[in-house]
Amino acid sequence: MESKSVINRGEFDRSGRYDAGLKSLVRSLQYAFALLLLAIVAMLIYFFTWGGYFSVEPQQAVIVMRFGRIQQHFTSGGHWFLPYPVNQFIRVQTSQQFMDIDFTAAPSLRDETAANLTPGNDRYLLTGDANIVHSSWKIAYHVANPVRYYETLATPLQPVDNGRIVADDEVVDADGFKGGRGPQTLLRNLFCQAVIAVTAQANCDSILTSGIGAYREEVQREFTALVTAADCGLAVDDVTLNRVFPPGRTKSAFDEVTAAGNTSSVQRSQAQAYRVKVENDTVAKTTEILAMAEAYSKQQVAEIKAESSYFVSIFNECRTDPGPVLMALYTSALSEALKGPEHDKFILGAGDNGRKQLRMLLNPDPRKSIEATPDAESKEQN
């Protein structure tokens, strides 16, 4: 019996007891193979179609890296390459970006009653005349060369994540100091270098008052030169000085100086306006006097010329026949003397025989009574 059971175990079971299980196993393997085949086909389709396709969004650039080496970059349109792991697509934001940089004290040290500034904790600037100022800036920049930007700077592996610019990596040095590493950190450090260098050569009064514009322009020139020298694919668009002010404990003194300067400017402006007004009035008065003098001169010359012509004509007539001329002159003088009704006039003259003559103006015009009152005169007029 034992030998027969051993023989049965060594031979193939032809009784058909396991056929259903075998068929179920084969069917399962077929299904699994079909699913695996579909997955492989889908992966191949995706690999050779949408897997390697990308479109460049506005204000972005796409860098194509093949096995870690940069091949080319695109700034617009749609493109297809073999997908990862053959090629890798890096998106870089090329639109204008902004960064705020402050050289201000800590919030607890901004009032006039605060303690002294603490180096390393409070940020401030030293001017060329050994004064302290605070300032607040805003810089605008953009990526001008995406490939150079990605090659030279310690940018993240993916600088743009879902349309958002990835911040710089945070690092801690051997002394435990926390800092950043990346393009934003580089720009911040270069800008701080430019502001410190320009402020150290400037005067405190010019920075806080009249020279603010020149101070900002000089900082922008210095910062642009540093970024250009770094050759990192970035370009500076603009530098804005939001605010510049003295330390809180000295603010009142600076305010007094500013107020005095404003008062001086107002008074200077008023004096300048008064000077211009006086000059204009003087010029107008001078012009008027000269014009009147010129007109009076012409009038007098014309009258003198007319009288000269009249006397010359009388003189010539007197030389020819003086009698009528003298009589005409006498009559004219007598008419002038008799003008006016104020008083009675009497003319006494001598005749040819030496006798005096009295000549009176008969039937003169009736005159108004001298004693008439204003009321009487108004009644007569009515």
PDB file of N, CA and C in Angstrom, residues 25-73:
ATOM      1  N   LEU A  25      -6.832  29.885 -12.472  1.00  0.00           N
ATOM      2  CA  LEU A  25      -5.505  30.503 -12.403  1.00  0.00           C
ATOM      3  C   LEU A  25      -5.077  31.035 -13.756  1.00  0.00           C
ATOM      4  N   VAL A  26      -5.276  30.259 -14.789  1.00  0.00           N
ATOM      5  CA  VAL A  26      -4.897  30.702 -16.149  1.00  0.00           C
ATOM      6  C   VAL A  26      -5.687  31.929 -16.549  1.00  0.00           C
ATOM      7  N   ARG A  27      -6.974  31.918 -16.204  1.00  0.00           N
ATOM      8  CA  ARG A  27      -7.806  33.071 -16.551  1.00  0.00           C
ATOM      9  C   ARG A  27      -7.328  34.332 -15.825  1.00  0.00           C
ATOM     10  N   SER A  28      -6.974  34.184 -14.566  1.00  0.00           N
ATOM     11  CA  SER A  28      -6.466  35.322 -13.801  1.00  0.00           C
ATOM     12  C   SER A  28      -5.166  35.849 -14.384  1.00  0.00           C
ATOM     13  N   LEU A  29      -4.302  34.921 -14.762  1.00  0.00           N
ATOM     14  CA  LEU A  29      -3.038  35.343 -15.373  1.00  0.00           C
ATOM     15  C   LEU A  29      -3.278  36.050 -16.698  1.00  0.00           C
ATOM     16  N   GLN A  30      -4.235  35.611 -17.441  1.00  0.00           N
ATOM     17  CA  GLN A  30      -4.546  36.272 -18.707  1.00  0.00           C
ATOM     18  C   GLN A  30      -5.058  37.694 -18.466  1.00  0.00           C
ATOM     19  N   TYR A  31      -5.948  37.837 -17.484  1.00  0.00           N
ATOM     20  CA  TYR A  31      -6.454  39.165 -17.167  1.00  0.00           C
ATOM     21  C   TYR A  31      -5.322  40.097 -16.707  1.00  0.00           C
ATOM     22  N   ALA A  32      -4.470  39.557 -15.856  1.00  0.00           N
ATOM     23  CA  ALA A  32      -3.350  40.378 -15.365  1.00  0.00           C
ATOM     24  C   ALA A  32      -2.426  40.771 -16.504  1.00  0.00           C
ATOM     25  N   PHE A  33      -2.176  39.846 -17.407  1.00  0.00           N
ATOM     26  CA  PHE A  33      -1.314  40.151 -18.545  1.00  0.00           C
ATOM     27  C   PHE A  33      -1.954  41.217 -19.438  1.00  0.00           C
ATOM     28  N   ALA A  34      -3.286  41.116 -19.623  1.00  0.00           N
ATOM     29  CA  ALA A  34      -3.974  42.099 -20.459  1.00  0.00           C
ATOM     30  C   ALA A  34      -3.922  43.488 -19.816  1.00  0.00           C
ATOM     31  N   LEU A  35      -4.161  43.519 -18.500  1.00  0.00           N
ATOM     32  CA  LEU A  35      -4.077  44.807 -17.810  1.00  0.00           C
ATOM     33  C   LEU A  35      -2.666  45.376 -17.868  1.00  0.00           C
ATOM     34  N   LEU A  36      -1.671  44.515 -17.686  1.00  0.00           N
ATOM     35  CA  LEU A  36      -0.288  44.971 -17.774  1.00  0.00           C
ATOM     36  C   LEU A  36       0.032  45.480 -19.168  1.00  0.00           C
ATOM     37  N   LEU A  37      -0.492  44.789 -20.173  1.00  0.00           N
ATOM     38  CA  LEU A  37      -0.260  45.222 -21.550  1.00  0.00           C
ATOM     39  C   LEU A  37      -0.906  46.578 -21.810  1.00  0.00           C
ATOM     40  N   LEU A  38      -2.136  46.775 -21.284  1.00  0.00           N
ATOM     41  CA  LEU A  38      -2.809  48.068 -21.451  1.00  0.00           C
ATOM     42  C   LEU A  38      -2.048  49.187 -20.743  1.00  0.00           C
ATOM     43  N   ALA A  39      -1.551  48.876 -19.550  1.00  0.00           N
ATOM     44  CA  ALA A  39      -0.780  49.889 -18.829  1.00  0.00           C
ATOM     45  C   ALA A  39       0.485  50.261 -19.585  1.00  0.00           C
ATOM     46  N   ILE A  40       1.168  49.233 -20.133  1.00  0.00           N
ATOM     47  CA  ILE A  40       2.391  49.503 -20.894  1.00  0.00           C
ATOM     48  C   ILE A  40       2.079  50.338 -22.127  1.00  0.00           C
ATOM     49  N   VAL A  41       0.976  49.990 -22.829  1.00  0.00           N
ATOM     50  CA  VAL A  41       0.591  50.754 -24.027  1.00  0.00           C
ATOM     51  C   VAL A  41       0.232  52.185 -23.653  1.00  0.00           C
ATOM     52  N   ALA A  42      -0.532  52.366 -22.549  1.00  0.00           N
ATOM     53  CA  ALA A  42      -0.896  53.719 -22.108  1.00  0.00           C
ATOM     54  C   ALA A  42       0.344  54.526 -21.730  1.00  0.00           C
ATOM     55  N   MET A  43       1.286  53.873 -21.052  1.00  0.00           N
ATOM     56  CA  MET A  43       2.509  54.580 -20.687  1.00  0.00           C
ATOM     57  C   MET A  43       3.309  54.973 -21.919  1.00  0.00           C
ATOM     58  N   LEU A  44       3.343  54.083 -22.905  1.00  0.00           N
ATOM     59  CA  LEU A  44       4.060  54.410 -24.139  1.00  0.00           C
ATOM     60  C   LEU A  44       3.378  55.555 -24.880  1.00  0.00           C
ATOM     61  N   ILE A  45       2.043  55.500 -24.913  1.00  0.00           N
ATOM     62  CA  ILE A  45       1.317  56.598 -25.570  1.00  0.00           C
ATOM     63  C   ILE A  45       1.570  57.921 -24.846  1.00  0.00           C
ATOM     64  N   TYR A  46       1.461  57.891 -23.527  1.00  0.00           N
ATOM     65  CA  TYR A  46       1.710  59.120 -22.759  1.00  0.00           C
ATOM     66  C   TYR A  46       3.160  59.577 -22.924  1.00  0.00           C
ATOM     67  N   PHE A  47       4.087  58.609 -22.949  1.00  0.00           N
ATOM     68  CA  PHE A  47       5.502  58.937 -23.045  1.00  0.00           C
ATOM     69  C   PHE A  47       5.814  59.646 -24.362  1.00  0.00           C
ATOM     70  N   PHE A  48       5.204  59.197 -25.435  1.00  0.00           N
ATOM     71  CA  PHE A  48       5.517  59.754 -26.750  1.00  0.00           C
ATOM     72  C   PHE A  48       4.542  60.859 -27.184  1.00  0.00           C
ATOM     73  N   THR A  49       3.583  61.227 -26.332  1.00  0.00           N
ATOM     74  CA  THR A  49       2.650  62.310 -26.688  1.00  0.00           C
ATOM     75  C   THR A  49       2.676  63.393 -25.618  1.00  0.00           C
ATOM     76  N   TRP A  50       1.720  63.343 -24.694  1.00  0.00           N
ATOM     77  CA  TRP A  50       1.585  64.407 -23.719  1.00  0.00           C
ATOM     78  C   TRP A  50       2.677  64.407 -22.660  1.00  0.00           C
ATOM     79  N   GLY A  51       3.326  63.347 -22.459  1.00  0.00           N
ATOM     80  CA  GLY A  51       4.357  63.311 -21.423  1.00  0.00           C
ATOM     81  C   GLY A  51       5.509  64.256 -21.700  1.00  0.00           C
ATOM     82  N   GLY A  52       5.831  64.494 -22.934  1.00  0.00           N
ATOM     83  CA  GLY A  52       6.940  65.390 -23.266  1.00  0.00           C
ATOM     84  C   GLY A  52       6.500  66.717 -23.820  1.00  0.00           C
ATOM     85  N   TYR A  53       5.196  66.994 -23.794  1.00  0.00           N
ATOM     86  CA  TYR A  53       4.716  68.269 -24.338  1.00  0.00           C
ATOM     87  C   TYR A  53       4.613  69.309 -23.224  1.00  0.00           C
ATOM     88  N   PHE A  54       4.983  70.524 -23.545  1.00  0.00           N
ATOM     89  CA  PHE A  54       4.828  71.631 -22.602  1.00  0.00           C
ATOM     90  C   PHE A  54       4.574  72.903 -23.403  1.00  0.00           C
ATOM     91  N   SER A  55       3.874  73.829 -22.795  1.00  0.00           N
ATOM     92  CA  SER A  55       3.624  75.147 -23.377  1.00  0.00           C
ATOM     93  C   SER A  55       4.189  76.211 -22.449  1.00  0.00           C
ATOM     94  N   VAL A  56       4.771  77.232 -23.039  1.00  0.00           N
ATOM     95  CA  VAL A  56       5.390  78.306 -22.264  1.00  0.00           C
ATOM     96  C   VAL A  56       4.324  79.333 -21.921  1.00  0.00           C
ATOM     97  N   GLU A  57       4.113  79.568 -20.648  1.00  0.00           N
ATOM     98  CA  GLU A  57       3.129  80.548 -20.206  1.00  0.00           C
ATOM     99  C   GLU A  57       3.677  81.960 -20.357  1.00  0.00           C
ATOM    100  N   PRO A  58       2.782  82.961 -20.404  1.00  0.00           N
ATOM    101  CA  PRO A  58       3.267  84.352 -20.529  1.00  0.00           C
ATOM    102  C   PRO A  58       4.174  84.737 -19.368  1.00  0.00           C
ATOM    103  N   GLN A  59       5.193  85.522 -19.697  1.00  0.00           N
ATOM    104  CA  GLN A  59       6.162  86.032 -18.722  1.00  0.00           C
ATOM    105  C   GLN A  59       6.890  84.902 -18.007  1.00  0.00           C
ATOM    106  N   GLN A  60       7.103  83.804 -18.731  1.00  0.00           N
ATOM    107  CA  GLN A  60       7.908  82.702 -18.223  1.00  0.00           C
ATOM    108  C   GLN A  60       8.817  82.192 -19.328  1.00  0.00           C
ATOM    109  N   ALA A  61       9.852  81.475 -18.928  1.00  0.00           N
ATOM    110  CA  ALA A  61      10.746  80.798 -19.863  1.00  0.00           C
ATOM    111  C   ALA A  61      10.911  79.360 -19.389  1.00  0.00           C
ATOM    112  N   VAL A  62      11.076  78.451 -20.327  1.00  0.00           N
ATOM    113  CA  VAL A  62      11.240  77.029 -20.011  1.00  0.00           C
ATOM    114  C   VAL A  62      12.612  76.587 -20.511  1.00  0.00           C
ATOM    115  N   ILE A  63      13.401  76.037 -19.592  1.00  0.00           N
ATOM    116  CA  ILE A  63      14.734  75.516 -19.916  1.00  0.00           C
ATOM    117  C   ILE A  63      14.635  73.996 -20.041  1.00  0.00           C
ATOM    118  N   VAL A  64      15.138  73.445 -21.125  1.00  0.00           N
ATOM    119  CA  VAL A  64      15.121  72.000 -21.369  1.00  0.00           C
ATOM    120  C   VAL A  64      16.489  71.440 -20.989  1.00  0.00           C
ATOM    121  N   MET A  65      16.496  70.495 -20.057  1.00  0.00           N
ATOM    122  CA  MET A  65      17.732  69.833 -19.611  1.00  0.00           C
ATOM    123  C   MET A  65      17.646  68.351 -19.984  1.00  0.00           C
ATOM    124  N   ARG A  66      18.665  67.856 -20.643  1.00  0.00           N
ATOM    125  CA  ARG A  66      18.738  66.444 -21.035  1.00  0.00           C
ATOM    126  C   ARG A  66      19.824  65.767 -20.220  1.00  0.00           C
ATOM    127  N   PHE A  67      19.394  64.855 -19.370  1.00  0.00           N
ATOM    128  CA  PHE A  67      20.302  64.146 -18.456  1.00  0.00           C
ATOM    129  C   PHE A  67      21.139  65.135 -17.646  1.00  0.00           C
ATOM    130  N   GLY A  68      20.475  66.234 -17.192  1.00  0.00           N
ATOM    131  CA  GLY A  68      21.134  67.201 -16.327  1.00  0.00           C
ATOM    132  C   GLY A  68      21.921  68.279 -17.038  1.00  0.00           C
ATOM    133  N   ARG A  69      21.966  68.247 -18.367  1.00  0.00           N
ATOM    134  CA  ARG A  69      22.711  69.260 -19.114  1.00  0.00           C
ATOM    135  C   ARG A  69      21.716  70.123 -19.897  1.00  0.00           C
ATOM    136  N   ILE A  70      21.911  71.470 -19.798  1.00  0.00           N
ATOM    137  CA  ILE A  70      20.992  72.405 -20.465  1.00  0.00           C
ATOM    138  C   ILE A  70      21.176  72.307 -21.976  1.00  0.00           C
ATOM    139  N   GLN A  71      20.056  72.136 -22.670  1.00  0.00           N
ATOM    140  CA  GLN A  71      20.070  72.051 -24.129  1.00  0.00           C
ATOM    141  C   GLN A  71      19.670  73.381 -24.769  1.00  0.00           C
ATOM    142  N   GLN A  72      18.500  73.888 -24.414  1.00  0.00           N
ATOM    143  CA  GLN A  72      17.994  75.142 -24.971  1.00  0.00           C
ATOM    144  C   GLN A  72      16.874  75.648 -24.084  1.00  0.00           C
ATOM    145  N   HIS A  73      16.406  76.859 -24.388  1.00  0.00           N
ATOM    146  CA  HIS A  73      15.298  77.414 -23.623  1.00  0.00           C
ATOM    147  C   HIS A  73      14.308  78.080 -24.578  1.00  0.00           C
TER     148      HIS A  73
END
